[in-house]
Amino acid sequence: MRILFVGDIVGSCGRRCVRELVPELRSRLAADVVVANAENAAAGLGVTERTARELFDAGCDVLTLGNHAFRRPESYDFLDSEERIVRPANFPRGSPGRGHAVVAVGEERLAVLNLCGTVFLEAARSPFAEVDSLIAQLRDQGVRHLLVDFHAEATSEKVAFGWYVDGRVSACLGTHTHVQTADERVLPAGTAYITDVGMTGGRGGVIGVRREPALERFLRMTYARFEPTDEDPWLHGVLVETKGDGRARSIERVAAPLAT
Ligand SMILES: [Fe+2]
Ligand SMILES: [Fe+2]
C-alpha cells in the first residue's frame, strides 16, 4: 500500500496547494490513499465543514487534526458525523468526534490514528497507554495497516513514541511543528518514522503565518494577530510504502512547490 501523507495544511494557501498538487502527486507517486493533517485548514486554526469538504474533494481520503481540533465550535456536529476525520484519540472521552478511522484501500484496510503529545501540549490521557489499547482493538478487528499521526511539540517525545510503536504500526508520522525533519527511516522492527512531515502553506512566513506579526510578538512582546501567509506556497509530506503484513518497506520525504 502506498500512502501519501500531507503535513499540516495552513489556511487558504495550504488548501490551494492541496487542490493543485495532490491530484498530480497522487498519480505521479502512485499513491493508493491520501491522508492529510487539517488542524490549521480554516484560516490557520481548526477545521470547518466547508474547508474539510474542500480537502476531501481535492483527493484527501482521511483528515487528521491536533491541538487545534476544537477551535471551531460550529464544526462539532460535523466531527461527530464525518467518519473520515479524526481528532486526537487521547482527548477526553465524550468530546466531539473520534480518535481513529478505518478506511478501505483496495482489498486492504487502513486505520488512521491521531494522538497528541503531552510535552508543551495538553491531552487527557498518555498517548503511550492510549496507543496500546487502540492497537489491541484494531488487531482484534484484523486490521494490519495502521498509520499514526503523532501530533507533538518535543522532538524527544516524538522519537520516544516512534521507538515505542516500532513493529506495531506501519507508520508513525510527526506533525505540529510545521518544519520537515530529515530523519525519515524505517525503524528496525518495520515502522516508517519521521519526527515531522512539515507543513503545507506559505514557506515565506513563520510556520505558516505572516512574518510581520510573528516578528512583532518576538521583538516587542505586544499582541499582533496571526494570519496565514500566501508567500512561497509549498506542500510537505511523506510517501510511505507498506508490505502485505503491514510493515513498512520505505518512507520518503515529499516537498513540492506550488508554481505561482
Ligand atoms: Fe499545525
Ligand atoms: Fe498543532
mmCIF file of C-alpha atoms and ligand atoms in Angstrom, residues 8 39-40 151 176 178, ligand 1:
data_model
loop_
_atom_site.group_PDB
_atom_site.id
_atom_site.type_symbol
_atom_site.label_atom_id
_atom_site.label_comp_id
_atom_site.label_asym_id
_atom_site.label_seq_id
_atom_site.Cartn_x
_atom_site.Cartn_y
_atom_site.Cartn_z
ATOM 1 C CA ASP A 8 -0.476 20.483 8.406
ATOM 2 C CA GLU A 39 -5.823 21.178 12.084
ATOM 3 C CA ASN A 40 -4.871 24.564 10.570
ATOM 4 C CA HIS A 151 0.915 15.449 16.930
ATOM 5 C CA HIS A 176 2.536 20.043 14.636
ATOM 6 C CA HIS A 178 5.470 22.537 10.750
HETATM 7 FE FE FE B 1 -0.306 22.536 12.884
#
